Short mmCIF file of C-alpha atoms and ligand atoms in Angstrom, two decimals:
data_model
loop_
_atom_site.label_atom_id
_atom_site.label_comp_id
_atom_site.label_asym_id
_atom_site.label_seq_id
_atom_site.Cartn_x
_atom_site.Cartn_y
_atom_site.Cartn_z
CA MET A 111 203.77 -42.76 -27.77
CA HIS A 112 204.17 -44.13 -24.25
CA MET A 113 206.89 -46.58 -25.00
CA LEU A 114 208.10 -45.77 -21.51
CA LYS A 115 208.63 -48.87 -19.40
CA MET A 116 208.14 -47.96 -15.78
CA LYS A 117 206.18 -50.88 -14.38
CA ASP A 118 206.81 -51.33 -10.64
CA ARG A 119 209.34 -48.50 -10.56
CA ASP A 120 209.86 -46.75 -7.23
CA VAL A 121 209.90 -42.96 -7.42
CA VAL A 122 212.36 -41.95 -4.71
CA SER A 123 214.67 -39.35 -6.20
CA ILE A 124 214.46 -37.29 -9.38
CA GLY A 125 218.00 -38.45 -10.21
CA ASP A 126 216.60 -41.97 -10.75
CA PHE A 127 215.06 -40.72 -14.02
CA THR A 128 216.57 -39.80 -17.37
CA VAL A 129 215.63 -36.66 -19.30
CA GLU A 130 213.87 -38.89 -21.86
CA GLU A 131 211.79 -40.55 -19.16
CA ILE A 132 210.81 -37.19 -17.65
CA GLU A 133 209.84 -35.90 -21.09
CA GLY A 134 207.75 -39.03 -21.64
CA ILE A 135 205.94 -38.51 -18.33
CA MET A 136 205.24 -34.86 -19.24
CA ASP A 137 203.87 -35.82 -22.68
CA TYR A 138 201.63 -38.39 -21.08
CA ALA A 139 200.51 -35.84 -18.45
CA SER A 140 199.43 -33.43 -21.24
CA GLU A 141 197.05 -36.10 -22.53
CA MET A 142 195.65 -36.56 -19.02
CA VAL A 143 194.60 -32.89 -18.64
CA PRO A 144 190.98 -33.31 -19.89
CA ILE A 145 190.50 -36.28 -17.51
CA ALA A 146 192.08 -34.30 -14.65
CA LYS A 147 189.57 -31.52 -15.33
CA GLY A 148 186.65 -33.96 -15.34
CA GLU A 149 185.85 -33.21 -19.01
CA LYS A 150 186.63 -36.75 -20.11
CA LYS A 151 186.05 -40.01 -18.21
CA SER A 152 188.46 -42.89 -17.68
CA LYS A 153 188.37 -46.23 -15.85
CA VAL A 154 191.91 -47.20 -16.65
CA LEU A 155 192.84 -47.80 -12.97
CA ASP A 156 189.62 -49.63 -12.16
CA GLY A 157 190.33 -52.20 -9.42
CA LYS A 158 193.66 -50.65 -8.42
CA ILE A 159 194.21 -49.23 -4.92
CA LEU A 160 196.58 -46.48 -3.81
CA SER A 161 197.80 -46.16 -0.20
CA THR A 162 198.60 -42.65 0.98
CA LEU A 163 200.74 -42.74 4.13
CA PHE A 164 201.30 -39.18 5.36
CA PHE A 165 203.47 -38.82 8.46
CA GLU A 166 203.69 -35.04 7.84
CA PRO A 167 201.00 -32.47 6.97
CA SER A 168 199.93 -32.11 3.34
CA THR A 169 197.13 -30.55 1.33
CA ARG A 170 198.09 -30.57 -2.36
CA THR A 171 200.29 -33.62 -2.56
CA ARG A 172 197.85 -35.96 -0.84
CA LEU A 173 194.67 -34.56 -2.40
CA SER A 174 196.08 -34.41 -5.92
CA PHE A 175 197.30 -38.03 -5.67
CA GLU A 176 193.84 -39.03 -4.47
CA SER A 177 192.14 -36.99 -7.19
CA ALA A 178 194.44 -38.56 -9.82
CA MET A 179 193.58 -42.07 -8.64
CA LEU A 180 189.82 -41.41 -8.40
CA ARG A 181 189.66 -39.66 -11.80
CA LEU A 182 191.16 -42.81 -13.34
CA GLY A 183 188.62 -45.08 -11.65
CA GLY A 184 190.93 -46.40 -8.91
CA GLY A 185 190.46 -46.44 -5.14
CA VAL A 186 192.34 -44.84 -2.27
CA LEU A 187 193.02 -45.67 1.37
CA GLY A 188 195.44 -44.21 3.87
CA PHE A 189 195.98 -41.69 6.62
CA ALA A 190 196.81 -38.02 6.92
CA GLU A 191 197.66 -38.08 10.61
CA PRO A 192 200.01 -40.78 11.97
CA SER A 193 198.82 -40.30 15.56
CA ALA A 194 195.64 -42.17 14.55
CA THR A 195 197.65 -45.22 13.44
CA SER A 196 199.73 -47.92 15.10
CA ALA A 197 202.82 -45.76 14.60
CA LYS A 198 201.56 -44.16 17.81
CA LYS A 199 201.93 -47.57 19.53
CA GLY A 200 205.50 -47.86 18.31
CA GLU A 201 205.06 -49.76 15.05
CA THR A 202 208.09 -49.43 12.78
CA LEU A 203 207.92 -47.83 9.34
CA ALA A 204 208.94 -51.18 7.86
CA ASP A 205 205.88 -52.91 9.34
CA THR A 206 203.51 -50.09 8.31
CA ILE A 207 204.84 -50.37 4.76
CA ARG A 208 204.36 -54.17 4.78
CA MET A 209 200.69 -53.59 5.60
CA ALA A 210 200.22 -51.03 2.83
CA GLU A 211 201.89 -53.48 0.47
CA ALA A 212 199.36 -56.15 1.46
CA TYR A 213 196.33 -53.86 1.13
CA SER A 214 197.12 -51.89 -2.05
CA ASP A 215 198.94 -51.78 -5.40
CA VAL A 216 201.02 -48.60 -5.03
CA ILE A 217 202.19 -46.61 -1.99
CA VAL A 218 202.70 -42.87 -1.59
CA LEU A 219 204.76 -41.95 1.47
CA ARG A 220 205.55 -38.63 3.15
CA HIS A 221 207.84 -38.84 6.15
CA PRO A 222 209.89 -36.39 8.25
CA ARG A 223 213.06 -38.48 8.00
CA GLU A 224 215.43 -38.08 5.06
CA GLY A 225 215.92 -41.47 3.39
CA ALA A 226 212.57 -42.88 4.63
CA ALA A 227 211.23 -43.44 1.11
CA ARG A 228 214.37 -45.28 -0.01
CA LEU A 229 214.05 -47.52 3.04
CA ALA A 230 210.33 -48.09 2.43
CA ALA A 231 211.03 -49.08 -1.17
CA LYS A 232 213.32 -51.83 0.13
CA PHE A 233 210.54 -53.31 2.23
CA SER A 234 207.90 -53.26 -0.49
CA SER A 235 207.61 -55.22 -3.71
CA LYS A 236 204.92 -52.73 -4.79
CA PRO A 237 206.02 -49.33 -6.11
CA VAL A 238 206.77 -46.68 -3.47
CA ILE A 239 206.44 -43.01 -4.43
CA ASN A 240 208.27 -40.44 -2.31
CA ALA A 241 205.95 -37.54 -1.47
CA GLY A 242 208.69 -35.79 0.53
CA ASP A 243 211.28 -37.21 2.95
CA GLY A 244 212.31 -34.55 5.44
CA ALA A 245 214.64 -32.03 3.81
CA GLY A 246 215.58 -34.66 1.21
CA GLN A 247 213.63 -34.95 -2.03
CA HIS A 248 210.16 -34.36 -3.47
CA PRO A 249 210.38 -35.88 -6.96
CA THR A 250 206.70 -35.74 -7.96
CA GLN A 251 206.60 -32.03 -7.09
CA THR A 252 209.58 -31.63 -9.41
CA LEU A 253 207.76 -33.42 -12.23
CA LEU A 254 204.81 -31.04 -11.93
CA ASP A 255 207.15 -28.05 -11.62
CA LEU A 256 208.91 -29.05 -14.85
CA PHE A 257 205.56 -29.66 -16.54
CA THR A 258 204.46 -26.15 -15.50
CA ILE A 259 207.64 -24.49 -16.81
CA LYS A 260 207.37 -26.41 -20.10
CA SER A 261 203.66 -25.50 -20.49
CA GLU A 262 204.20 -21.83 -19.68
CA LYS A 263 207.56 -21.22 -21.37
CA GLY A 264 207.58 -23.87 -24.11
CA LYS A 265 210.96 -25.25 -23.01
CA ILE A 266 213.20 -25.80 -20.00
CA GLY A 267 216.76 -25.69 -21.40
CA GLY A 268 218.20 -22.16 -21.47
CA ILE A 269 215.45 -20.72 -19.27
CA ASN A 270 216.67 -18.55 -16.38
CA VAL A 271 215.20 -20.00 -13.18
CA ASN A 272 215.70 -18.18 -9.89
CA LEU A 273 215.10 -20.41 -6.85
CA MET A 274 214.55 -18.27 -3.78
CA GLY A 275 213.75 -18.55 -0.08
CA ASP A 276 214.67 -21.49 2.11
CA LEU A 277 217.02 -23.42 -0.14
CA LYS A 278 218.64 -25.17 2.81
CA TYR A 279 215.66 -27.08 4.20
CA GLY A 280 213.28 -26.93 1.20
CA ARG A 281 213.12 -30.38 -0.35
CA THR A 282 211.25 -29.18 -3.44
CA VAL A 283 214.20 -27.03 -4.51
CA HIS A 284 216.70 -29.83 -3.90
CA SER A 285 214.90 -32.07 -6.40
CA LEU A 286 214.10 -29.23 -8.77
CA ALA A 287 217.65 -27.83 -8.95
CA HIS A 288 218.90 -31.28 -9.92
CA ALA A 289 216.26 -31.74 -12.62
CA LEU A 290 216.69 -28.23 -14.05
CA ALA A 291 220.42 -28.88 -14.38
CA MET A 292 219.66 -32.13 -16.24
CA PHE A 293 217.62 -30.05 -18.71
CA GLY A 294 220.30 -27.32 -19.02
CA ALA A 295 218.39 -24.40 -17.43
CA ASP A 296 220.36 -21.39 -16.10
CA LEU A 297 220.15 -21.39 -12.31
CA THR A 298 220.27 -18.64 -9.70
CA PHE A 299 220.01 -19.48 -6.00
CA THR A 300 218.75 -16.45 -4.03
CA ALA A 301 218.73 -16.83 -0.24
CA PRO A 302 220.23 -15.41 2.93
CA LYS A 303 223.60 -16.98 3.63
CA GLU A 304 222.17 -19.17 6.42
CA LEU A 305 219.60 -20.68 4.06
CA GLN A 306 221.63 -21.14 0.88
CA MET A 307 221.55 -24.34 -1.15
CA PRO A 308 223.38 -27.26 0.53
CA GLU A 309 226.85 -27.92 -0.87
CA HIS A 310 225.93 -31.44 -2.07
CA VAL A 311 223.18 -30.00 -4.29
CA VAL A 312 225.46 -27.26 -5.68
CA LYS A 313 228.14 -29.87 -6.44
CA ASN A 314 225.63 -32.11 -8.11
CA VAL A 315 224.29 -29.31 -10.30
CA LYS A 316 227.84 -28.41 -11.32
CA SER A 317 228.61 -32.02 -12.19
CA LEU A 318 225.69 -31.80 -14.63
CA GLY A 319 227.41 -28.85 -16.34
CA VAL A 320 225.46 -25.91 -14.85
CA LYS A 321 227.20 -23.20 -12.85
CA PRO A 322 224.60 -21.66 -10.54
CA LYS A 323 224.74 -17.97 -9.54
CA ILE A 324 224.66 -17.61 -5.77
CA GLU A 325 222.85 -14.43 -4.70
CA SER A 326 221.61 -12.92 -1.47
CA SER A 327 219.62 -10.02 -2.93
CA LEU A 328 216.36 -10.69 -4.72
CA GLU A 329 216.25 -7.06 -5.88
CA LYS A 330 219.45 -7.70 -7.81
CA SER A 331 218.69 -11.14 -9.18
CA ILE A 332 215.03 -10.78 -10.17
CA SER A 333 215.50 -8.77 -13.38
CA ALA A 334 217.18 -11.62 -15.29
CA ALA A 335 214.64 -14.28 -14.25
CA ASP A 336 212.18 -16.02 -16.60
CA VAL A 337 210.89 -18.04 -13.65
CA VAL A 338 211.05 -17.11 -9.96
CA TYR A 339 210.43 -20.18 -7.80
CA VAL A 340 209.52 -19.00 -4.31
CA THR A 341 209.66 -21.25 -1.24
CA ARG A 342 208.40 -21.07 2.30
CA ILE A 343 210.83 -20.84 5.20
CA GLN A 344 210.62 -24.41 6.55
CA LYS A 345 210.02 -23.47 10.17
CA GLU A 346 209.48 -27.06 11.31
CA ARG A 347 213.02 -28.04 10.22
CA PHE A 348 214.88 -25.33 12.16
CA PRO A 349 216.80 -26.84 15.07
CA ASP A 350 216.66 -23.45 16.84
CA LEU A 351 213.57 -21.23 16.67
CA ALA A 352 215.67 -18.08 17.30
CA GLU A 353 217.39 -18.84 13.99
CA TYR A 354 213.98 -18.97 12.32
CA GLU A 355 212.94 -15.60 13.76
CA LYS A 356 216.05 -14.01 12.23
CA VAL A 357 215.18 -14.98 8.66
CA ALA A 358 211.37 -15.17 8.68
CA GLY A 359 209.78 -12.71 6.29
CA ALA A 360 213.08 -11.61 4.74
CA TYR A 361 212.30 -12.59 1.14
CA ARG A 362 208.93 -11.44 -0.04
CA ILE A 363 207.48 -10.81 -3.52
CA ASP A 364 205.20 -7.78 -3.65
CA MET A 365 204.20 -5.20 -6.26
CA ASP A 366 207.35 -3.11 -5.65
CA VAL A 367 209.67 -6.05 -6.25
CA LEU A 368 207.75 -6.91 -9.44
CA GLU A 369 208.62 -3.57 -11.02
CA LYS A 370 212.11 -4.90 -11.66
CA ALA A 371 210.91 -8.14 -13.26
CA LYS A 372 210.56 -9.06 -16.94
CA LYS A 373 206.98 -8.62 -18.25
CA ASP A 374 206.63 -12.33 -18.95
CA MET A 375 208.42 -13.59 -15.83
CA ILE A 376 206.34 -16.26 -14.09
CA ILE A 377 206.16 -16.85 -10.33
CA MET A 378 205.90 -20.40 -9.08
CA HIS A 379 205.59 -21.73 -5.52
CA PRO A 380 205.04 -25.33 -4.36
CA LEU A 381 202.67 -23.89 -1.70
CA PRO A 382 201.72 -23.51 1.09
CA ARG A 383 202.77 -19.85 1.14
CA VAL A 384 202.89 -17.96 4.38
CA THR A 385 204.12 -14.38 3.88
CA GLU A 386 206.54 -14.77 0.96
CA ILE A 387 204.09 -13.73 -1.79
CA ALA A 388 201.79 -10.77 -1.16
CA PRO A 389 198.13 -11.61 -1.99
CA GLU A 390 197.87 -8.72 -4.50
CA VAL A 391 200.40 -10.56 -6.68
CA ASP A 392 197.78 -13.32 -7.27
CA SER A 393 195.86 -11.24 -9.81
CA THR A 394 198.94 -10.33 -11.90
CA PRO A 395 199.79 -12.35 -15.04
CA HIS A 396 203.03 -13.40 -13.28
CA ALA A 397 201.22 -15.64 -10.79
CA LYS A 398 201.23 -19.30 -11.89
CA TYR A 399 201.23 -21.09 -8.54
CA PHE A 400 197.57 -22.13 -8.62
CA THR A 401 197.88 -23.51 -12.16
CA GLN A 402 201.01 -25.26 -10.95
CA ALA A 403 199.05 -26.87 -8.09
CA PHE A 404 196.40 -28.11 -10.54
CA ASN A 405 199.15 -29.61 -12.72
CA GLY A 406 199.85 -32.03 -9.89
CA VAL A 407 196.78 -34.01 -10.91
CA PRO A 408 197.59 -34.84 -14.58
CA VAL A 409 201.26 -35.42 -13.75
CA ARG A 410 200.39 -37.84 -10.93
CA MET A 411 197.82 -39.55 -13.18
CA ALA A 412 200.54 -40.19 -15.73
CA LEU A 413 202.93 -41.47 -13.10
CA LEU A 414 200.40 -43.80 -11.45
CA SER A 415 199.39 -45.23 -14.84
CA LEU A 416 203.01 -45.84 -15.74
CA VAL A 417 204.09 -47.58 -12.54
CA LEU A 418 200.92 -49.69 -12.59
CA GLU A 419 201.41 -50.25 -16.32
CA VAL A 420 197.98 -49.50 -17.64
CA ARG A 421 197.39 -47.52 -20.80
CA GLU A 422 194.78 -44.84 -21.37
C1 LIG B 131 206.00 -28.56 -0.05
C2 LIG B 131 206.52 -29.71 0.77
O1 LIG B 131 205.79 -30.37 1.49
O2 LIG B 131 207.72 -29.96 0.63
N1 LIG B 131 204.66 -28.62 -0.30
C3 LIG B 131 204.18 -29.38 -1.35
O3 LIG B 131 204.30 -30.57 -1.37
N2 LIG B 131 203.60 -28.73 -2.35
C4 LIG B 131 206.51 -27.24 0.32
C5 LIG B 131 206.44 -26.76 1.73
O4 LIG B 131 205.97 -27.44 2.64
O5 LIG B 131 206.89 -25.63 1.95
#
């Protein structure tokens, strides 16, 4: 077990990993679950410090990274609001990263600009983990999404996954589509035409041997799904707010829509949700988004331990 060698690895894009590496991270994450729940204690990251640099809002990603670090006996410093830092005075990202490198052992970065994490990784000799770069990638979300599918469905290959909502600006689905194709899942992309999956992602998925179904009607595509992965319309990334108004609220899961779904279909969502899942859906056996959010802790524990090369 854990023959994975990931010391000092940056985690920028899901495509930087092999299927074997992702499986190794998921196996390791399974072992971390009792520690993530607080049922078992660990000091494996004692003396290590994580920097969390969040230039965009976050609840789950930042808090689950911090929980992961603290549960393993490590420490955390960072910011959740860049206006309270020297970025406000005009400091460059490169210089902010150099400081985090000097003060900590591993850096988690969320930034509005696509490519920011790749750039940060260049400036730091310490591992940089991408916690979302604009509409680009969100690789650690993908790891926990895959972990959730594997835990709930027992496998990933051959599973019918329907990604729906804002596929254009949603970074979680860009990373996830890529990874699901690596694992040989069947993919359906359900979105209004204006918000369909970017061509570069579709091409990439096809180059991995998966031919995605492109759909605009959820009513039509939901019946075949084993997993429906719902996303929020990414309002903050719309160049024109009138465009946002046109599509807001168009794709919504409620009890009526669920009548057409398989009995054991699961609903996932990276969260935050706004209106795309009705609250009454939460108490159905389909709803897995809160379990999914918890899974961020053991998955991030595994990842932090691997890049810092400590062994539980
Ligand atoms: C997502 C994100 O920030 O990309 N949230 C998350 O990390 N779980 C999804 C979103 O903001 O809609």
